[in-house]
Coordinates of C-alpha atoms in Angstrom, one line a residue:
Chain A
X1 CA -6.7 -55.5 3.7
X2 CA -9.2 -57.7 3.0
X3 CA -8.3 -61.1 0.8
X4 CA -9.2 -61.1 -2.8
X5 CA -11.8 -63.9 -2.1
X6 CA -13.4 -61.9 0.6
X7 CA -13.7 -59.2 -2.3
X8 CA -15.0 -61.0 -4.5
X9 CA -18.0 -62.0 -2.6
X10 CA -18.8 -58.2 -1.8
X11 CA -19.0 -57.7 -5.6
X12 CA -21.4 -60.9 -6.3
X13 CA -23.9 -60.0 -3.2
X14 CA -23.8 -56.4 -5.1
X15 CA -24.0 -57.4 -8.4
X16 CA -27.1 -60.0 -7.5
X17 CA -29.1 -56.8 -5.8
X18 CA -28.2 -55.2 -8.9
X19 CA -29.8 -57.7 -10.9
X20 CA -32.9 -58.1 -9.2
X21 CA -33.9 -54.1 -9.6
X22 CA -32.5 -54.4 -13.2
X23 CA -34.6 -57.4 -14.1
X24 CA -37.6 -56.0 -12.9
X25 CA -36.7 -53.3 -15.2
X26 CA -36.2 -55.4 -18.5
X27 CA -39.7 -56.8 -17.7
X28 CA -41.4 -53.0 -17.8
X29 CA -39.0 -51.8 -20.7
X30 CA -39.2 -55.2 -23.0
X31 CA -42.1 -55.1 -25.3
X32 CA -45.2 -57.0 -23.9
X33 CA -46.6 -60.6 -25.2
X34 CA -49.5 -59.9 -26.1
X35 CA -48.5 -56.8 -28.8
X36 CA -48.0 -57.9 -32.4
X37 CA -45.5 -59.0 -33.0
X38 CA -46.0 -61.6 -30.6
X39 CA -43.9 -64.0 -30.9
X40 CA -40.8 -62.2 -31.9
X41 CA -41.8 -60.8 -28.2
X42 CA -41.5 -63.9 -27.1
X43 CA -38.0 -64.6 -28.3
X44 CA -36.4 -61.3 -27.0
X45 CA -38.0 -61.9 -23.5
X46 CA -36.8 -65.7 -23.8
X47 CA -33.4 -64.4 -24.5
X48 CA -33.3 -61.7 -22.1
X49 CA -34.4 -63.4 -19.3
X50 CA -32.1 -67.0 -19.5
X51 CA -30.3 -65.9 -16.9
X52 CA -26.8 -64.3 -16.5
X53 CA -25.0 -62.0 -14.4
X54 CA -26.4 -59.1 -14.9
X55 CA -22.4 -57.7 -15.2
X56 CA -22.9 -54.7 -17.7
X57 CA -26.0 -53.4 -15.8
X58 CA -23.9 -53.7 -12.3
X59 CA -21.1 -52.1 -13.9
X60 CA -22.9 -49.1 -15.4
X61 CA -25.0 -48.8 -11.9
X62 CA -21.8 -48.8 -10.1
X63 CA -20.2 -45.4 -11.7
X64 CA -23.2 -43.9 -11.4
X65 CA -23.8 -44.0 -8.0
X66 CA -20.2 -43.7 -7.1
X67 CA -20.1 -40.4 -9.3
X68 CA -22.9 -39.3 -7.3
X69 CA -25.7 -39.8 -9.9
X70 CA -29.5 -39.5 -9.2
X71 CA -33.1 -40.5 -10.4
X72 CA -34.4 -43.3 -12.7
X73 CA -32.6 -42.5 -16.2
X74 CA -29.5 -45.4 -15.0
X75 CA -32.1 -48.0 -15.1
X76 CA -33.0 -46.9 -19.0
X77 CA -28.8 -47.4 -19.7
X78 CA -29.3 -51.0 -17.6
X79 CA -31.8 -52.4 -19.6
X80 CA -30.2 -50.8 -23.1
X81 CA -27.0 -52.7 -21.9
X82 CA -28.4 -55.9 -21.2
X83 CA -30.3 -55.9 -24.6
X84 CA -27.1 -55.1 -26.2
X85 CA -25.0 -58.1 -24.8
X86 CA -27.7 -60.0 -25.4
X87 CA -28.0 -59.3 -29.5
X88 CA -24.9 -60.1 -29.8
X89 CA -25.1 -63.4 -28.3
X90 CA -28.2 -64.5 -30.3
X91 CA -26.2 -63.4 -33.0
X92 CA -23.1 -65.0 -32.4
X93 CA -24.9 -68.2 -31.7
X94 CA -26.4 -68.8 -35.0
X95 CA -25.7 -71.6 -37.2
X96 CA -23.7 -69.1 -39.8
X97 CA -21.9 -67.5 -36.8
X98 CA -20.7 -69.9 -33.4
X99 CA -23.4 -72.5 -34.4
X100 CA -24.2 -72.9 -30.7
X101 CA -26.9 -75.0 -29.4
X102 CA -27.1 -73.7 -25.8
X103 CA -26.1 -70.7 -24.1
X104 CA -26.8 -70.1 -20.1
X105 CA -28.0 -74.6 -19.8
X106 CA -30.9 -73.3 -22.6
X107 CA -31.6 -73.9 -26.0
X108 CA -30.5 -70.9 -28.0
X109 CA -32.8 -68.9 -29.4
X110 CA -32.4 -69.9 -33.2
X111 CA -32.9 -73.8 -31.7
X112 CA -35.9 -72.7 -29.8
X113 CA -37.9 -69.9 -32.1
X114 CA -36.3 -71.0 -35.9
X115 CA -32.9 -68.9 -37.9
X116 CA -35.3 -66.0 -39.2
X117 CA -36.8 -65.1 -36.0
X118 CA -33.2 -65.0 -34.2
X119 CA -31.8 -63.0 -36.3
X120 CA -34.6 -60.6 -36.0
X121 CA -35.1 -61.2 -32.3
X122 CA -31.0 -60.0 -32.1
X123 CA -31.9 -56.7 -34.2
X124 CA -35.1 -55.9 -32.2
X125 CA -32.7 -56.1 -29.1
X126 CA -30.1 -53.6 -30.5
X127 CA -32.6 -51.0 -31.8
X128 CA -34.9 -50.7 -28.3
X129 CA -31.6 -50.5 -26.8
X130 CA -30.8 -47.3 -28.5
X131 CA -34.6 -46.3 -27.7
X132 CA -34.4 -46.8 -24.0
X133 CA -31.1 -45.0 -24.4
X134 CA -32.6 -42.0 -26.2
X135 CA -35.1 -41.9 -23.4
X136 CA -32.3 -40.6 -21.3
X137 CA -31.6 -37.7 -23.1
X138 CA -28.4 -37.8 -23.4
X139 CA -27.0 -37.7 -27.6
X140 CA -23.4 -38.1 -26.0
X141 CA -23.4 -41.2 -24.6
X142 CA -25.3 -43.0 -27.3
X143 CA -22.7 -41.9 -29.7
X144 CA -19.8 -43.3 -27.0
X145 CA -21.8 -46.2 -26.6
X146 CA -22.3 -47.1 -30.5
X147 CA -19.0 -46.3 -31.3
X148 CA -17.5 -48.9 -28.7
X149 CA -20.3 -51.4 -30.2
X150 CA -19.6 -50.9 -33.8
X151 CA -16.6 -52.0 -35.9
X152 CA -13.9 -50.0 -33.7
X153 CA -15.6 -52.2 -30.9
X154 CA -17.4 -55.3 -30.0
X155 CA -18.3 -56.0 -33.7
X156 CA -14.9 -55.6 -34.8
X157 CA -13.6 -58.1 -32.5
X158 CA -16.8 -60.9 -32.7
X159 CA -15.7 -60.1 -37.4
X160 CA -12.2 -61.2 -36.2
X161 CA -13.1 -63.6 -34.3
X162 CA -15.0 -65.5 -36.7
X163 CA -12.5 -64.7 -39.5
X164 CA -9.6 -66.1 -37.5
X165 CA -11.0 -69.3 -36.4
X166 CA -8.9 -72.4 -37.3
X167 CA -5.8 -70.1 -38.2
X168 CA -2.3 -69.6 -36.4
X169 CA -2.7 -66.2 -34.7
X170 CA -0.1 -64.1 -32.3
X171 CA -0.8 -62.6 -28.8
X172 CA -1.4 -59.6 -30.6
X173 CA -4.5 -61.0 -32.6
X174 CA -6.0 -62.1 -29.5
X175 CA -5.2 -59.2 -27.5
X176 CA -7.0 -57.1 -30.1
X177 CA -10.0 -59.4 -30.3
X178 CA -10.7 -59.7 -26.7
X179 CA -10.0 -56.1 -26.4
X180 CA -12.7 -55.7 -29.0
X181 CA -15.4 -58.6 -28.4
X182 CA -15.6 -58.4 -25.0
X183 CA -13.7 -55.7 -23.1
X184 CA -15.5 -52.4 -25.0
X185 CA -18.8 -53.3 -23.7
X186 CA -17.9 -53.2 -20.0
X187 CA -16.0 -50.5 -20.6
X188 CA -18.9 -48.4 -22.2
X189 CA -21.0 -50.2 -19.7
X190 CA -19.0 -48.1 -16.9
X191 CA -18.5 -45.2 -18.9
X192 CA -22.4 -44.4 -19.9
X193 CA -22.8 -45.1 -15.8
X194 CA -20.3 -41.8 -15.2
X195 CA -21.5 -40.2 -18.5
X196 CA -25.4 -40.4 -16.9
X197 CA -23.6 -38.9 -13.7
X198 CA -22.2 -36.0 -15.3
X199 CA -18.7 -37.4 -14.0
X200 CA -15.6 -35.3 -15.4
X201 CA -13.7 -35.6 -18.2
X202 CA -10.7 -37.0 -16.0
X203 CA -12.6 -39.5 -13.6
X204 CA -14.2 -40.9 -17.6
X205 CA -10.7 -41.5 -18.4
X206 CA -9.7 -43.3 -15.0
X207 CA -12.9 -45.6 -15.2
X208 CA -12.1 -46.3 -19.2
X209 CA -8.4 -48.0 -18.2
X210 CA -10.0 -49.1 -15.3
X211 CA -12.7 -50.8 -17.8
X212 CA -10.2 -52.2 -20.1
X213 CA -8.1 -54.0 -17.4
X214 CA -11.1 -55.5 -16.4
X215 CA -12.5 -56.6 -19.5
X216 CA -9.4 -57.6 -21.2
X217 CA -9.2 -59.7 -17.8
X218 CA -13.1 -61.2 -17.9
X219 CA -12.3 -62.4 -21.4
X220 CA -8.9 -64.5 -20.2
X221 CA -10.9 -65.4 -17.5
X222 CA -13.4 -66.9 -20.4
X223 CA -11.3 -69.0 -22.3
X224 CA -9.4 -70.5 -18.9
X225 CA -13.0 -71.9 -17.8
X226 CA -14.0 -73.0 -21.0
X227 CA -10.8 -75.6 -20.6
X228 CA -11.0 -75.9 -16.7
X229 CA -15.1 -76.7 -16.6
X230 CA -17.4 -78.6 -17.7
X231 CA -20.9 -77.9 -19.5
X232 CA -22.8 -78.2 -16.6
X233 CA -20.9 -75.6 -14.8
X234 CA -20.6 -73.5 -17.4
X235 CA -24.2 -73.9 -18.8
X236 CA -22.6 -73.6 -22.7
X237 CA -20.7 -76.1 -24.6
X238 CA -17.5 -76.2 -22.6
X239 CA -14.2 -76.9 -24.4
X240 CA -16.0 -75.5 -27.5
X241 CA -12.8 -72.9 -28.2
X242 CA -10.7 -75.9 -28.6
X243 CA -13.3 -77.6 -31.0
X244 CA -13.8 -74.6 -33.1
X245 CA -10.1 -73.5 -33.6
X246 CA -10.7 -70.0 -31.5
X247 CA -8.0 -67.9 -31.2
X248 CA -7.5 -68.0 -27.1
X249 CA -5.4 -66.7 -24.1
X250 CA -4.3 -70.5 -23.0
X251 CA -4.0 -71.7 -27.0
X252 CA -1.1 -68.8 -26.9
X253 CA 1.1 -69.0 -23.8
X254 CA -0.9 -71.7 -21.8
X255 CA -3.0 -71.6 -18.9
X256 CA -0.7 -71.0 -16.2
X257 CA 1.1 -67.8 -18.4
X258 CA -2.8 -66.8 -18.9
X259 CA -3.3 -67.3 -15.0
X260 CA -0.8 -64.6 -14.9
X261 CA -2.1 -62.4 -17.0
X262 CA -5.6 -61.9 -16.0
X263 CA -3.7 -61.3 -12.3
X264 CA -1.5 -58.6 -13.7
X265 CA -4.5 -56.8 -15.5
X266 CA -6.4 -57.0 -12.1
X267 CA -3.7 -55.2 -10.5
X268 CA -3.5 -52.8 -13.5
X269 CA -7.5 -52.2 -13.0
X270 CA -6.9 -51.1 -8.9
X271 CA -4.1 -49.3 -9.4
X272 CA -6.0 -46.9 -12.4
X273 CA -8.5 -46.3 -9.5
X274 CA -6.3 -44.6 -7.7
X275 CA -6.7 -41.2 -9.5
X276 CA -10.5 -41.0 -8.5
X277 CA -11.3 -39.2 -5.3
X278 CA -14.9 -40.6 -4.8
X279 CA -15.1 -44.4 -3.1
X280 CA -13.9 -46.9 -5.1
X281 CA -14.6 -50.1 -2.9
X282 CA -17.3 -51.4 -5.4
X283 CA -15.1 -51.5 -8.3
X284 CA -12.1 -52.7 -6.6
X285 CA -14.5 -55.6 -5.4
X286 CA -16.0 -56.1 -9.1
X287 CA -12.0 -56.7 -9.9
X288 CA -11.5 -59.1 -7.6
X289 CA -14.8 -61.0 -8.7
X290 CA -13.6 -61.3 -12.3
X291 CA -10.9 -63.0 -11.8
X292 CA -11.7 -65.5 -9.3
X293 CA -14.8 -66.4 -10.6
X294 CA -16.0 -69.6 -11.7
X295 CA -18.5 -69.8 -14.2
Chain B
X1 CA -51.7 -26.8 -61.9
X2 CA -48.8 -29.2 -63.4
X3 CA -49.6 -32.5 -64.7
X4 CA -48.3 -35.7 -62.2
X5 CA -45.7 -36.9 -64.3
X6 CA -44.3 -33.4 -64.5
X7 CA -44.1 -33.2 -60.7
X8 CA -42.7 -36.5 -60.3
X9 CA -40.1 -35.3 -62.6
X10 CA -39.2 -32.3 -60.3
X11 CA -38.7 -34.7 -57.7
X12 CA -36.6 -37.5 -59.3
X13 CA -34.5 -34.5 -59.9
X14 CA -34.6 -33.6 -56.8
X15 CA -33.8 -36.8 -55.3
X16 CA -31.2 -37.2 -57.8
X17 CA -29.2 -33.8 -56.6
X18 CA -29.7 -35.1 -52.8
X19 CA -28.5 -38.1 -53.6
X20 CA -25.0 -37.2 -54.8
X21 CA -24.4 -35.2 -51.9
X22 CA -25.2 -37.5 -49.6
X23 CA -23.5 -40.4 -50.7
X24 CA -20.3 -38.0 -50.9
X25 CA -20.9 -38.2 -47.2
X26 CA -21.5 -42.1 -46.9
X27 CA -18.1 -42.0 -48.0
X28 CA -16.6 -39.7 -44.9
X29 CA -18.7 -41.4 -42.4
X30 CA -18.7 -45.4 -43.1
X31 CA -15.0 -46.7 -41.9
X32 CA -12.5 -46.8 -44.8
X33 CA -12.2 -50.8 -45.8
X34 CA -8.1 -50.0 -44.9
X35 CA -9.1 -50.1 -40.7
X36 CA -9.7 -53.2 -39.2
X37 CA -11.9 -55.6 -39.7
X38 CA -11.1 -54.8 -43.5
X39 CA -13.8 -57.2 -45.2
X40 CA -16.6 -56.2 -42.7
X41 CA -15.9 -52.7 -43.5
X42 CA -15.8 -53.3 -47.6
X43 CA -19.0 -55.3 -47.1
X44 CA -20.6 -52.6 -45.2
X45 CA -19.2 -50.4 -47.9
X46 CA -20.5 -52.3 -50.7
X47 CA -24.1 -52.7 -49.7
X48 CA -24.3 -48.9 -49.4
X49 CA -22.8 -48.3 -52.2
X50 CA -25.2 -50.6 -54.1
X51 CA -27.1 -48.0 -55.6
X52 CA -30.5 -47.0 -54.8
X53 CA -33.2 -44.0 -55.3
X54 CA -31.9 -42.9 -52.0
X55 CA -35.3 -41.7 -51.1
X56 CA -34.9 -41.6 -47.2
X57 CA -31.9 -39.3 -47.1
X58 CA -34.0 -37.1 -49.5
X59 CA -37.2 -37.1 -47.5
X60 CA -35.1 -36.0 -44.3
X61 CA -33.5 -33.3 -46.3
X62 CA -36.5 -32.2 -47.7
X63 CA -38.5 -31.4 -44.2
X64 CA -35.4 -30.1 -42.8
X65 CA -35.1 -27.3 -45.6
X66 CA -38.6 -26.6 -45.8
X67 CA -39.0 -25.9 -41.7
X68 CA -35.7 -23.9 -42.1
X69 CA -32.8 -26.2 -40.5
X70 CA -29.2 -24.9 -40.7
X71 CA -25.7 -26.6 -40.7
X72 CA -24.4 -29.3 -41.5
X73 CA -25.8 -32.1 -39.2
X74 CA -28.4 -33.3 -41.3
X75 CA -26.2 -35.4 -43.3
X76 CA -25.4 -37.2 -40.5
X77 CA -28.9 -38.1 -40.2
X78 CA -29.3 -38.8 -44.0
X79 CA -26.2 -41.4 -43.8
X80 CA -27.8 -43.0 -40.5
X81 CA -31.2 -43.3 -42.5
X82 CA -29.4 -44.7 -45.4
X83 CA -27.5 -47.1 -43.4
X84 CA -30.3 -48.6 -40.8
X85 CA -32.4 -49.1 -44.8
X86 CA -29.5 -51.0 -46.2
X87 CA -29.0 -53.0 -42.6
X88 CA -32.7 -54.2 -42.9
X89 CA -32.2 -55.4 -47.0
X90 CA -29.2 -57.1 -45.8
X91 CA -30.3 -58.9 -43.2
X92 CA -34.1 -58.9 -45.3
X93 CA -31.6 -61.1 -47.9
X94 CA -30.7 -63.9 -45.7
X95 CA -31.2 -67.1 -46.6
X96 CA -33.0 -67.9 -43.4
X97 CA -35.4 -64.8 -43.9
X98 CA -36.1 -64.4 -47.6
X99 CA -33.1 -65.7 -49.7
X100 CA -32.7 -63.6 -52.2
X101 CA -29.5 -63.7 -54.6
X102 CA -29.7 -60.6 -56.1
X103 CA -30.8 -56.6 -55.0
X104 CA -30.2 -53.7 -57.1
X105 CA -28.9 -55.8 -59.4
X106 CA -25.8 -57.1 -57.7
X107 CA -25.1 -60.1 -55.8
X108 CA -26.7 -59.8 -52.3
X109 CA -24.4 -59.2 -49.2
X110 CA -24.2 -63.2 -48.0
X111 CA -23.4 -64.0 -51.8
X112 CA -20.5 -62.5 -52.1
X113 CA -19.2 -62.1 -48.5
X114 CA -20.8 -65.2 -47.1
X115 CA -23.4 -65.0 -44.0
X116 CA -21.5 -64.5 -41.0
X117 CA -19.8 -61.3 -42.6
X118 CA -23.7 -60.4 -44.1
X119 CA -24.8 -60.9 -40.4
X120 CA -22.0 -58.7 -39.1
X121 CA -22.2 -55.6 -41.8
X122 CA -26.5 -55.9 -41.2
X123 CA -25.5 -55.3 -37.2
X124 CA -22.4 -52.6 -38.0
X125 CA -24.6 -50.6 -40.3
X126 CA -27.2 -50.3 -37.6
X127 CA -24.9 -49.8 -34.9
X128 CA -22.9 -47.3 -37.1
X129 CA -26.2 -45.5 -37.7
X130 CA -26.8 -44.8 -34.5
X131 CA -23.8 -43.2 -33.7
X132 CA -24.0 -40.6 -36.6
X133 CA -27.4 -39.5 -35.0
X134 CA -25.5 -39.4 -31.4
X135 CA -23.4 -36.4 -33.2
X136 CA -26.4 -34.9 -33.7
X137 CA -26.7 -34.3 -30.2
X138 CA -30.6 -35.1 -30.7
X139 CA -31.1 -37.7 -28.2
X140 CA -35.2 -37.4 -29.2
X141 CA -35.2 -37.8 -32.5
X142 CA -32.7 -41.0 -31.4
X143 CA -35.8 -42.1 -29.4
X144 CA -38.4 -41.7 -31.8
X145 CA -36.6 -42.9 -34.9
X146 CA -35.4 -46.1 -32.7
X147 CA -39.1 -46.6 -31.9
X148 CA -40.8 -46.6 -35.9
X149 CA -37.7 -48.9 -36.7
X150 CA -38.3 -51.3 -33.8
X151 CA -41.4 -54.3 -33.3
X152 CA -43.6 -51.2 -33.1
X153 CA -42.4 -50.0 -37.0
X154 CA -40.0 -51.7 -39.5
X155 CA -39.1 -54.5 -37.4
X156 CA -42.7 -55.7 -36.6
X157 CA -43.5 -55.7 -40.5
X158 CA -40.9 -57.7 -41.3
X159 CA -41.2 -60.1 -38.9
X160 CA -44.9 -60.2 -39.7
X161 CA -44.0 -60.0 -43.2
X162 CA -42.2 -63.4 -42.9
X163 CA -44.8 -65.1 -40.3
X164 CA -47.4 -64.5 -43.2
X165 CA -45.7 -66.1 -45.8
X166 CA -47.9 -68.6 -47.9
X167 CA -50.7 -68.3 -45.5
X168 CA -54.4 -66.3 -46.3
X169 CA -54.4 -62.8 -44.7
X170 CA -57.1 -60.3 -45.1
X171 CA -56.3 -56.3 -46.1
X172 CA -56.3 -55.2 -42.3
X173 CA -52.8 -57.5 -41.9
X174 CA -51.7 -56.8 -45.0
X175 CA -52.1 -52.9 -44.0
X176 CA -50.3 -53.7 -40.9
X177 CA -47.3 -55.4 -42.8
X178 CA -46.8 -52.7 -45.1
X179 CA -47.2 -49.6 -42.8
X180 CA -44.7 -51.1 -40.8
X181 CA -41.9 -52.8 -42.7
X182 CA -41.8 -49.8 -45.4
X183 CA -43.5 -46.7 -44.2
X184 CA -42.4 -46.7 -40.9
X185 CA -39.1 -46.0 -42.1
X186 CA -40.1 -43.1 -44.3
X187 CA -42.1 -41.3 -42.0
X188 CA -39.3 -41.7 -39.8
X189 CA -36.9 -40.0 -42.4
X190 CA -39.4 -37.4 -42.5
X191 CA -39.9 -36.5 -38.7
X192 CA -36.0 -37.0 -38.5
X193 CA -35.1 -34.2 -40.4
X194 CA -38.0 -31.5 -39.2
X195 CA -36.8 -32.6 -36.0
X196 CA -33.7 -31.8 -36.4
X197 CA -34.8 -28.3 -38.0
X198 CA -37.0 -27.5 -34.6
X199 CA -40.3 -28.0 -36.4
X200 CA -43.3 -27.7 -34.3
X201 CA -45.5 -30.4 -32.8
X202 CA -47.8 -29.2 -34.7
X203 CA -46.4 -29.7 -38.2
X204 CA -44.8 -32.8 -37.0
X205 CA -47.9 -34.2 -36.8
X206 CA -49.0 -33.0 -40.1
X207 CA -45.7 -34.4 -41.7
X208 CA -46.2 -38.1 -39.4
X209 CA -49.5 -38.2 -41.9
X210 CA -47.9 -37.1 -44.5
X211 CA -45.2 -40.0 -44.5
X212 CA -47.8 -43.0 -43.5
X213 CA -49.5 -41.6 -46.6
X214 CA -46.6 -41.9 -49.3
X215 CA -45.2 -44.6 -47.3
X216 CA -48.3 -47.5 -47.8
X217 CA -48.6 -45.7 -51.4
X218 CA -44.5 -46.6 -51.9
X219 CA -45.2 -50.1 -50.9
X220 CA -48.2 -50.8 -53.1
X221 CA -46.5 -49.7 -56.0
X222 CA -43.8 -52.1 -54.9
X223 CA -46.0 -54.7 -54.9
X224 CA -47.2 -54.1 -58.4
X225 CA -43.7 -53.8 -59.9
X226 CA -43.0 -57.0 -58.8
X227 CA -46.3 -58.2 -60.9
X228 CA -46.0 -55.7 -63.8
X229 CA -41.8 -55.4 -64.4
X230 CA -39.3 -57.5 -65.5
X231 CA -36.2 -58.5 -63.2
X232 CA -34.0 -56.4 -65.3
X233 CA -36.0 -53.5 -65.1
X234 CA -36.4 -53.9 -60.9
X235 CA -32.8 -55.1 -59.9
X236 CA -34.2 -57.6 -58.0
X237 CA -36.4 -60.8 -58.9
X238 CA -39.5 -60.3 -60.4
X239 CA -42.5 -61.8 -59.8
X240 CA -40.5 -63.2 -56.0
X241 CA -43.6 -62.1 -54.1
X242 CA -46.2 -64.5 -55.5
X243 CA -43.4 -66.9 -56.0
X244 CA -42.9 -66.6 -52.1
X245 CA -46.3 -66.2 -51.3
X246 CA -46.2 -63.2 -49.8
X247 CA -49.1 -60.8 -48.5
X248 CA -49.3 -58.8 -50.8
X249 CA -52.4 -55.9 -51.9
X250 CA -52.7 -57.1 -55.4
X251 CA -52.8 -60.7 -54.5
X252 CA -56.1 -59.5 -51.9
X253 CA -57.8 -56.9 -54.2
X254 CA -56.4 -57.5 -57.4
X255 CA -54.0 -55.0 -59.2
X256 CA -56.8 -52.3 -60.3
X257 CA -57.7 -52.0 -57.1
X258 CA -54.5 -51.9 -55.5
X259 CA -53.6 -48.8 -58.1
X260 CA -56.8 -46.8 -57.2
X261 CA -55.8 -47.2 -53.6
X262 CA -52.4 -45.9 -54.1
X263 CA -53.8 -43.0 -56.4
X264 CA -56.1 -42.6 -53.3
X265 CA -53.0 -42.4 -50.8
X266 CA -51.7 -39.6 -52.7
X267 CA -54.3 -37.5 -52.6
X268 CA -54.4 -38.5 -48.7
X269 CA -51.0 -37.2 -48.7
X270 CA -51.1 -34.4 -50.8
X271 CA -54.5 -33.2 -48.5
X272 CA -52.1 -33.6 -45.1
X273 CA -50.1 -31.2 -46.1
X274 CA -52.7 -28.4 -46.4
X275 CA -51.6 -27.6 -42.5
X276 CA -48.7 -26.2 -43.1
X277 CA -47.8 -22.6 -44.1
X278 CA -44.4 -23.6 -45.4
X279 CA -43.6 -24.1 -49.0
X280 CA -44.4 -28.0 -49.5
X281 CA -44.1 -28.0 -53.5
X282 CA -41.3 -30.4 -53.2
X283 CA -43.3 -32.9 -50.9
X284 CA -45.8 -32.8 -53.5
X285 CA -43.7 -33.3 -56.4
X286 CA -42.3 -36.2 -54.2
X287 CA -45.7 -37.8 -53.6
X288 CA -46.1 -37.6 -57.0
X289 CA -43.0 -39.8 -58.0
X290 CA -43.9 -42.1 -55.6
X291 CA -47.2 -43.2 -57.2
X292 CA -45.7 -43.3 -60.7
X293 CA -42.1 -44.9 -60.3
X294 CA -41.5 -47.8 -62.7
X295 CA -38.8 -49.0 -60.4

């Protein structure tokens, strides 16, 4: 049995080889420079490529190898993931919404390219994520992946988010907006990996509890280091929860109970692997990685 | 042969019948305002239900009649139109794009909601769109509608459209801006539903020049309602687009000029569909409304 930290390391090595193939994807599925309109372009590329870990795509990549998935459509569902995390962070970081000034140690993109072409740099993002994803031919998982997006998903819990800032919420209020704002896209992240695959009906049901323990787990993870770190090692404003009256984890029951928490769900996430036959290492690693991680 | 104001007639009536049926279903497919997040869902709710010639769920119900589609799964598609046009006026509205107060007459979505939730129900309604057209099970017509409504269709006009403001453009950009912020969208609604309905490469293509056709027409007359109508007779402020400073055709060739081109159009369109061995009468009659709407 290896230690957790020793896991963790597996999963980062993986998820940074991940990255590199998926990035030199975004660059041949991203709209070029040069075509009208250009600078709107500009912004989704400047955007896209600030950096990041690359989680979603090494998630979705993940099930579908270990579900024994072939050919180039996973690298249309990496790209169409990346774009979607990303439209929602230009989104929430305008003035109206988070009014964030830098996200990943860079200006965000309403700072850098102006309001108007931030919002529409956020909406370009969503809609050629739903392109590339039609490019893969398959109807199913777009309508999996929308609906874990929409308002019974990550919208739903960025609403109320916003909506519940500066008010007195319980652990069930948080629970549901993690659950929401953060956890449904790695879970669909995983899921349109072993949808692509053609995985079973009862391995899509492991890897969604598998997805949620995870994601519920990243999101704790979240609001710990945005007390814990500073700016510079986060590379966004940290301590910004606090500021803006955020309904958090630690706010709730307190960093040590949170601690806690994000361990329990970690256990919750390996033990839902054990249903699947196939080789689970790289998942169990990806666990481990979440919740040691430090920026 | 029937006089144009007849035909138009034929198809206001038309788009009048369409239109109560599908907003019966924008009622069973948008999230009841009773689920969670409540006021995202009422705002999402109340931009839909703002009224509207409902043109794009007609057009897509038109071509999939007249190439012979069956079932019910066109009216997912007309609710997906319907909702990805209301996403684009909502967002369209913003005060950081074009600030408008009032559409159709009501209060625009940040007015009365405030412009985090106008943000959000923009992003839902899109997101939400594109998960009725999963059930369709038509991952191409996914692709292909994703792609006119992206920087390569509406999203590149509008963007384009607001780039342009106050500044001199000649005809070719002002052609660009309207073929892609308005009739991308309707060609769109157009190849949609003969997609859906199997139609033939062939007549798609004969339907694709059908749509740019009635589409540029539909945005010229736009531009001289603005000139020629009063706010109460639009819904929406009159006279915004000089006011603005917006490209515009009549503020390049004048308003004669910009009416003989739309009259021109229309025959454009009306000569398209002379491929096609269906019955086209009510593409006609809806040509014909286009070019002599008075709002």
């Amino acid at each position: 049995m290896q230690s957790i930290e020793s896991e963790a390391k597996i999963a980062q090595e993986y998820l940074a080889r991940i990255a590199k193939d998926a990035e030199a994807k975004f660059d041949e599925h991203l709209p070029p420079v040069k075509d009208r309109p250009c600078r709107l372009h500009e912004a989704m590329r400047y955007s896209m490529f600030a950096g990041g870990k690359r989680l979603r795509p090494g998630l979705a990549k993940a099930t579908f190898d270990m579900f024994g998935g072939k050919g180039e459509k996973i690298w249309l569902a990496t790209s169409a993931l990346e774009m979607l995390h990303t439209f929602s962070l230009i989104h929430d970081d305008l003035p109206c919404v988070d009014n964030d000034d830098y996200r990943r140690g860079k200006l965000t993109s309403h700072k850098k390219f102006g309001e108007a072409t931030a919002v529409m740099a956020g909406d370009a993002l969503c809609i050629h994520a739903f392109e590339m994803m039609g490019k893969t031919g398959n109807a199913k998982a777009i309508e999996l992946l929308a609906h874990l997006l929409g308002t019974y998903g990550m919208i739903g819990g960025e609403m109320t988010d916003i909506e519940c800032e500066g008010k007195t919420v319980d652990l069930e209020i948080v629970d549901y907006i993690h659950y929401h704002k953060t956890a449904a896209l790695i879970e669909a992240s995983l899921l349109v990996g072993a949808m692509l695959a053609k995985a079973s009906e009862k391995d899509m049901e492991i890897i969604r509890n598998y997805g949620r323990s995870i994601g519920l787990a990243f999101q704790i993870v979240d609001d710990i280091l945005d007390i814990v770190s500073t700016t510079e090692e986060l590379g966004k404003d940290a301590g910004s929860d606090i500021e803006k009256g955020k309904a958090t984890y630690p706010s709730i029951v307190g960093l040590e109970k949170s601690r806690e928490r994000a361990r329990e769900l970690y256990e919750e996430s390996i033990k839902a692997l054990d249903g699947l036959t196939c080789d689970t290492s790289i998942l169990r690693s990806i666990a481990a990685y979440i919740i040691t991680r430090v920026k």
